[in-house]
PDB file of C-alpha atoms in Angstrom:
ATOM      1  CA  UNK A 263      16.363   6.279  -3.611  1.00 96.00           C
ATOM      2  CA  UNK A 264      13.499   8.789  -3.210  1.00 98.00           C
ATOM      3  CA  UNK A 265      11.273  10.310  -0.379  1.00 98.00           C
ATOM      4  CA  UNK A 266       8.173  11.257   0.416  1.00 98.00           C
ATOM      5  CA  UNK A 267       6.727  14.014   3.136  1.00 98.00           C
ATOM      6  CA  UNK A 268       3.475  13.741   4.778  1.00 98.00           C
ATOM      7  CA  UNK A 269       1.744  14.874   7.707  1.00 98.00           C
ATOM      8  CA  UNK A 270      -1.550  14.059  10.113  1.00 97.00           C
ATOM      9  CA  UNK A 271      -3.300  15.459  12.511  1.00 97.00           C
ATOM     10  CA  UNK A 272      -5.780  13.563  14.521  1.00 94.00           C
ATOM     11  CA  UNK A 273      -7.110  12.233  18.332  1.00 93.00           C
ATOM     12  CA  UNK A 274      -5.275  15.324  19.769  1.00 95.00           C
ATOM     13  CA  UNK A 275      -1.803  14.582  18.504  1.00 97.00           C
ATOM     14  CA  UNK A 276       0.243  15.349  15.271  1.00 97.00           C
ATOM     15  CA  UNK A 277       2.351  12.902  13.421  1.00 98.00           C
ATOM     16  CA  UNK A 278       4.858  13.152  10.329  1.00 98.00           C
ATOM     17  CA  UNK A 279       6.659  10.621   8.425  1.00 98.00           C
ATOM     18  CA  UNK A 280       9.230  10.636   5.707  1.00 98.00           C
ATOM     19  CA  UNK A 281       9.709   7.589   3.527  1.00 98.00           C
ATOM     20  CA  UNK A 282      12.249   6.636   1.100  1.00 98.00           C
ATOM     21  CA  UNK A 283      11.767   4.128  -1.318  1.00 97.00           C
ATOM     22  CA  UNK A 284      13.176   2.663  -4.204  1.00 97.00           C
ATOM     23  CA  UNK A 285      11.462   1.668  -7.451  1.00 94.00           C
ATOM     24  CA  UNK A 286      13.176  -1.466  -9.764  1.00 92.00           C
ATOM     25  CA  UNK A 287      11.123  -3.432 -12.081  1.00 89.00           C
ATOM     26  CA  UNK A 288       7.965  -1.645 -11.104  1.00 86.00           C
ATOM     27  CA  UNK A 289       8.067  -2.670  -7.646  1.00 89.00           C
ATOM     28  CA  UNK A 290       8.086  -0.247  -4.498  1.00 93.00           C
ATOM     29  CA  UNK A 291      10.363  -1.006  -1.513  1.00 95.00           C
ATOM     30  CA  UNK A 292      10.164   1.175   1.459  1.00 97.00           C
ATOM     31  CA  UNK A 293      13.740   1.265   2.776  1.00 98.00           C
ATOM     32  CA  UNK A 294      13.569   3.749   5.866  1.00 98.00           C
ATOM     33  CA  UNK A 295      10.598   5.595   7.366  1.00 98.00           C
ATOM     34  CA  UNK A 296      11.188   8.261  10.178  1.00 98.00           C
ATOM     35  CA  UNK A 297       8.238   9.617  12.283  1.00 98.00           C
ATOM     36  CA  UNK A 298       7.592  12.364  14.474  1.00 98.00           C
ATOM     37  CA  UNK A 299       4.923  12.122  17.069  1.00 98.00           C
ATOM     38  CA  UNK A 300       3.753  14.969  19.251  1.00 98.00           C
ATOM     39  CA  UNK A 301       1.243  13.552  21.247  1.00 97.00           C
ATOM     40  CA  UNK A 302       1.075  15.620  24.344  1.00 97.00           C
ATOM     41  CA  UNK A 303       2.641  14.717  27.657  1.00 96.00           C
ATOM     42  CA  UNK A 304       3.611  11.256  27.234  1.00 96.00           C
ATOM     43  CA  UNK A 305       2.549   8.853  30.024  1.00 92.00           C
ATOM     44  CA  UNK A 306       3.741   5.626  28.727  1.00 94.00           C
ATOM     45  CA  UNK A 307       6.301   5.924  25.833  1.00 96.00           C
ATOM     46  CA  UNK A 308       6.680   2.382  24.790  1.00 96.00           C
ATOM     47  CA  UNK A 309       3.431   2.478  24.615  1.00 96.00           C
ATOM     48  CA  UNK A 310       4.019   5.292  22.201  1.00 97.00           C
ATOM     49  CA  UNK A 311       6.480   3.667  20.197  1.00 96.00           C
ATOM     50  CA  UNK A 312       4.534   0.266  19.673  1.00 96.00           C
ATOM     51  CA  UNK A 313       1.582   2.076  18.753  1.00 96.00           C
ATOM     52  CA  UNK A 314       3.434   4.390  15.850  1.00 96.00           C
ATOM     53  CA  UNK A 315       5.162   1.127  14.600  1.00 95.00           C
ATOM     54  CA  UNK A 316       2.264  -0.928  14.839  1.00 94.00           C
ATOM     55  CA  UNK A 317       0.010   1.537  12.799  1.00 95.00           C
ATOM     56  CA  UNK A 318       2.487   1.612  10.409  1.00 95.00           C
ATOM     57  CA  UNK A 319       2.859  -1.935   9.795  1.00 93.00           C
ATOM     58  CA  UNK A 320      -0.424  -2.053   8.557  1.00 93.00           C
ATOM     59  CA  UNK A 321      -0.767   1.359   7.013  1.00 95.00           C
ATOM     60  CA  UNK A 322       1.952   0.217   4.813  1.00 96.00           C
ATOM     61  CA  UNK A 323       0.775  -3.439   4.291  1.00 94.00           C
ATOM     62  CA  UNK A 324      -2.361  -1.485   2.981  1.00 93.00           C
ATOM     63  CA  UNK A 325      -0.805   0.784   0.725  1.00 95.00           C
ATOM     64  CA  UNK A 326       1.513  -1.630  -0.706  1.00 93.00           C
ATOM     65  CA  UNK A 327      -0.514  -4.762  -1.100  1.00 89.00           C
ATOM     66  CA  UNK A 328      -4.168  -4.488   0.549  1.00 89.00           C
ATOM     67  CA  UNK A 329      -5.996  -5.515  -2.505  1.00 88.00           C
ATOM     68  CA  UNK A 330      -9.420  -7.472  -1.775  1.00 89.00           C
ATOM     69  CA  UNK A 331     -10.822  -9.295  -4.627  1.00 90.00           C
ATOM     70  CA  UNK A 332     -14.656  -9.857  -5.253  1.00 93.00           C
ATOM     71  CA  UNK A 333     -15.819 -12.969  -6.830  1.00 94.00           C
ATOM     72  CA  UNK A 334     -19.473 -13.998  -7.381  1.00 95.00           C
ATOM     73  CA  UNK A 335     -20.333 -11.210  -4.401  1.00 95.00           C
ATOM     74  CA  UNK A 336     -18.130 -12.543  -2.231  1.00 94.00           C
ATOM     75  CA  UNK A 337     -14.839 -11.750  -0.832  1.00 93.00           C
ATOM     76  CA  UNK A 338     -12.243 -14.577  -2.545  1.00 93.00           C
ATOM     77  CA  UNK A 339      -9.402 -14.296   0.322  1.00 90.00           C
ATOM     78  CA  UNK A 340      -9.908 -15.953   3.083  1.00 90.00           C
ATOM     79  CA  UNK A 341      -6.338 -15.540   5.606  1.00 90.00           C
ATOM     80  CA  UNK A 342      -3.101 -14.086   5.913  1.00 85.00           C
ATOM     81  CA  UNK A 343      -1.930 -16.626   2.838  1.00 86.00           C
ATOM     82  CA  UNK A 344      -3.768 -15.023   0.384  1.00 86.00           C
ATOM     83  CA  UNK A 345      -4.367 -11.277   1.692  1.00 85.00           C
ATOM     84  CA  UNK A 346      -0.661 -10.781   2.866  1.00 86.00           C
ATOM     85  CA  UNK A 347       0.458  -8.306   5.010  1.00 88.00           C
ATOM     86  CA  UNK A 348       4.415  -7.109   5.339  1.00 90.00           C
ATOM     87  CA  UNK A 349       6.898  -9.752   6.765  1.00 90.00           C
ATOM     88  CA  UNK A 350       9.276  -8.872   8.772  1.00 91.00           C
ATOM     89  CA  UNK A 351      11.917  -9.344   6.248  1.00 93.00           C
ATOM     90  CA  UNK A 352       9.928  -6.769   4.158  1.00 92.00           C
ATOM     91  CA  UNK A 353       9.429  -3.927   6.475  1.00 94.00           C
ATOM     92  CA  UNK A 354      11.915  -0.994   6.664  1.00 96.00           C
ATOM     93  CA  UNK A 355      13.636   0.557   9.122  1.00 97.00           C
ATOM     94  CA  UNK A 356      11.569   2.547  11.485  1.00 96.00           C
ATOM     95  CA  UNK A 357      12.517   5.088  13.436  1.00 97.00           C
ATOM     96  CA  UNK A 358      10.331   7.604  15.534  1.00 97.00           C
ATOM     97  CA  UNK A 359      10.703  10.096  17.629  1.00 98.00           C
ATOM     98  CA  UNK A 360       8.854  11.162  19.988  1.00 97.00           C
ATOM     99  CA  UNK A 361       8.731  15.579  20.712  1.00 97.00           C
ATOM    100  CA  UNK A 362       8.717  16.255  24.165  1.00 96.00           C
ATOM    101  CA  UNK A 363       5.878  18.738  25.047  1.00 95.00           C
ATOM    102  CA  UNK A 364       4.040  19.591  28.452  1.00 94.00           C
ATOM    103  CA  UNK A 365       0.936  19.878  26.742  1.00 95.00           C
ATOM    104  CA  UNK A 366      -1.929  17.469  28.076  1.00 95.00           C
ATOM    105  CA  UNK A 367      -1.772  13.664  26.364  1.00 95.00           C
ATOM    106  CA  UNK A 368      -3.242  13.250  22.969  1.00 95.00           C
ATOM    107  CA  UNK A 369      -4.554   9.519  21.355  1.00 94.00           C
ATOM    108  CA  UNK A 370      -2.016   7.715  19.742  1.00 93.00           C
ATOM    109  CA  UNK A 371      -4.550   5.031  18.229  1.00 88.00           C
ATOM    110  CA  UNK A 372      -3.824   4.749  14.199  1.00 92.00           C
ATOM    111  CA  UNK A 373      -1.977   8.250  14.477  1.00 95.00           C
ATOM    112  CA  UNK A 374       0.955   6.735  12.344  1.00 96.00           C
ATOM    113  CA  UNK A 375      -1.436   4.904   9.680  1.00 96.00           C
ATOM    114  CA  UNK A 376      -3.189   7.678   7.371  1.00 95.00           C
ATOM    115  CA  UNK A 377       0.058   9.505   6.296  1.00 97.00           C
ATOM    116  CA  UNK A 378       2.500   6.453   5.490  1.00 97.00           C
ATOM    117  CA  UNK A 379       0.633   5.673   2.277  1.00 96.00           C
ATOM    118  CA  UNK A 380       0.711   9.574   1.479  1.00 97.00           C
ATOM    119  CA  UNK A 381       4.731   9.236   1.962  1.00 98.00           C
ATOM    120  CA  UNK A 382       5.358   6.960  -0.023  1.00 97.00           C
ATOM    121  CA  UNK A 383       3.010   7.861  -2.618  1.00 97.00           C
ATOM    122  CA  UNK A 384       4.804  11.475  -2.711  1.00 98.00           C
ATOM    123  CA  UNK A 385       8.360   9.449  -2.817  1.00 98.00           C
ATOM    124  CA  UNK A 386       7.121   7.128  -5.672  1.00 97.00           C
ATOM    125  CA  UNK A 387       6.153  10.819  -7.117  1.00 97.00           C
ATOM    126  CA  UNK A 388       9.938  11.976  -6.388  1.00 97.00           C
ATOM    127  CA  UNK A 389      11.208   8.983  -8.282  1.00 95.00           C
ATOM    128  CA  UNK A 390       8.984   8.906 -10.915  1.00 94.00           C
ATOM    129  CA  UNK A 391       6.673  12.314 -11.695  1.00 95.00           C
ATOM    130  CA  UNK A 392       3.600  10.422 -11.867  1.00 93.00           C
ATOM    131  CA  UNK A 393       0.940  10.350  -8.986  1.00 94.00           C
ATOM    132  CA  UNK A 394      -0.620   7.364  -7.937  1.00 91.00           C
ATOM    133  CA  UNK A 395      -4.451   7.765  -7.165  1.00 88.00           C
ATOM    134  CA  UNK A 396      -5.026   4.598  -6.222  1.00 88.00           C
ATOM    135  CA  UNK A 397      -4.332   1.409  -3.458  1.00 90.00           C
ATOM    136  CA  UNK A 398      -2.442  -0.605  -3.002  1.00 91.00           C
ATOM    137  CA  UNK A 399       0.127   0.690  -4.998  1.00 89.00           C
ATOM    138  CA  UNK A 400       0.861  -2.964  -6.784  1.00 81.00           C
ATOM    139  CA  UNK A 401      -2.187  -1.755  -8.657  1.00 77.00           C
ATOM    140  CA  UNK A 402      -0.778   1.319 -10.668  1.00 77.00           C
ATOM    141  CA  UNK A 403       2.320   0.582 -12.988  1.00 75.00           C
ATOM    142  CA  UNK A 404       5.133   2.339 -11.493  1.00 78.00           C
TER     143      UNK A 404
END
């Protein structure tokens, strides 16, 4: 197993996420991702927590297999069947934590979306000493 660091800041709040991965047969699986989210004073912190996991649901359903395909000028998927995000029995383990600050309440909107693809591009980089420079990451031979 291998991980990957990265780091966002955005809408007033800072987020970081480590991912570890492993790589068989070319294919990435994201085993465990931990985030921490300092987001000011937190009003509502399930709120907090649904948010970071949500983002990263589909931050990682991007990176992994967001792949839209053109055909004749026009978009050839048409629903979930075909453009598939994560299932459940796909995602990892998420766990985030939320720092506990007295400083006035930052956005949480897509916080936790822009640096999960960066993880696990930096773990696939652990594993394997090659960058990937493109997404989703089914693209690239790993």
């Amino acid at each position: 197993r291998f991980c990957g660091v990265a780091a966002v800041a955005g809408f007033g709040s800072f987020n970081a996420q480590v991912a570890e991965i492993s790589i068989a047969q070319g294919k990435v699986r994201v085993h465990r991702v931990v985030s921490a989210v300092d987001c000011g004073r937190v009003v509502n912190p399930t709120g907090v927590l649904q948010q970071a996991e949500g983002a990263m649901v589909y931050g990682l359903s991007a990176a992994l297999r967001g792949n839209i395909t053109i055909d004749r000028g026009r978009v050839a998927e048409s629903n979930f069947h075909q453009y598939e995000p994560l299932r459940m029995n796909e995602m990892p383990v998420v766990d985030v934590h939320i720092v506990s600050s007295t400083a006035a309440p930052g956005g949480m909107g897509e916080l936790t979306t822009p640096p999960i693809a960066a993880a696990v591009g930096n773990a696939i980089f652990a594993g394997t000493g090659k960058r990937i420079r493109r997404l989703p990451f089914s693209l690239e031979k790993i």
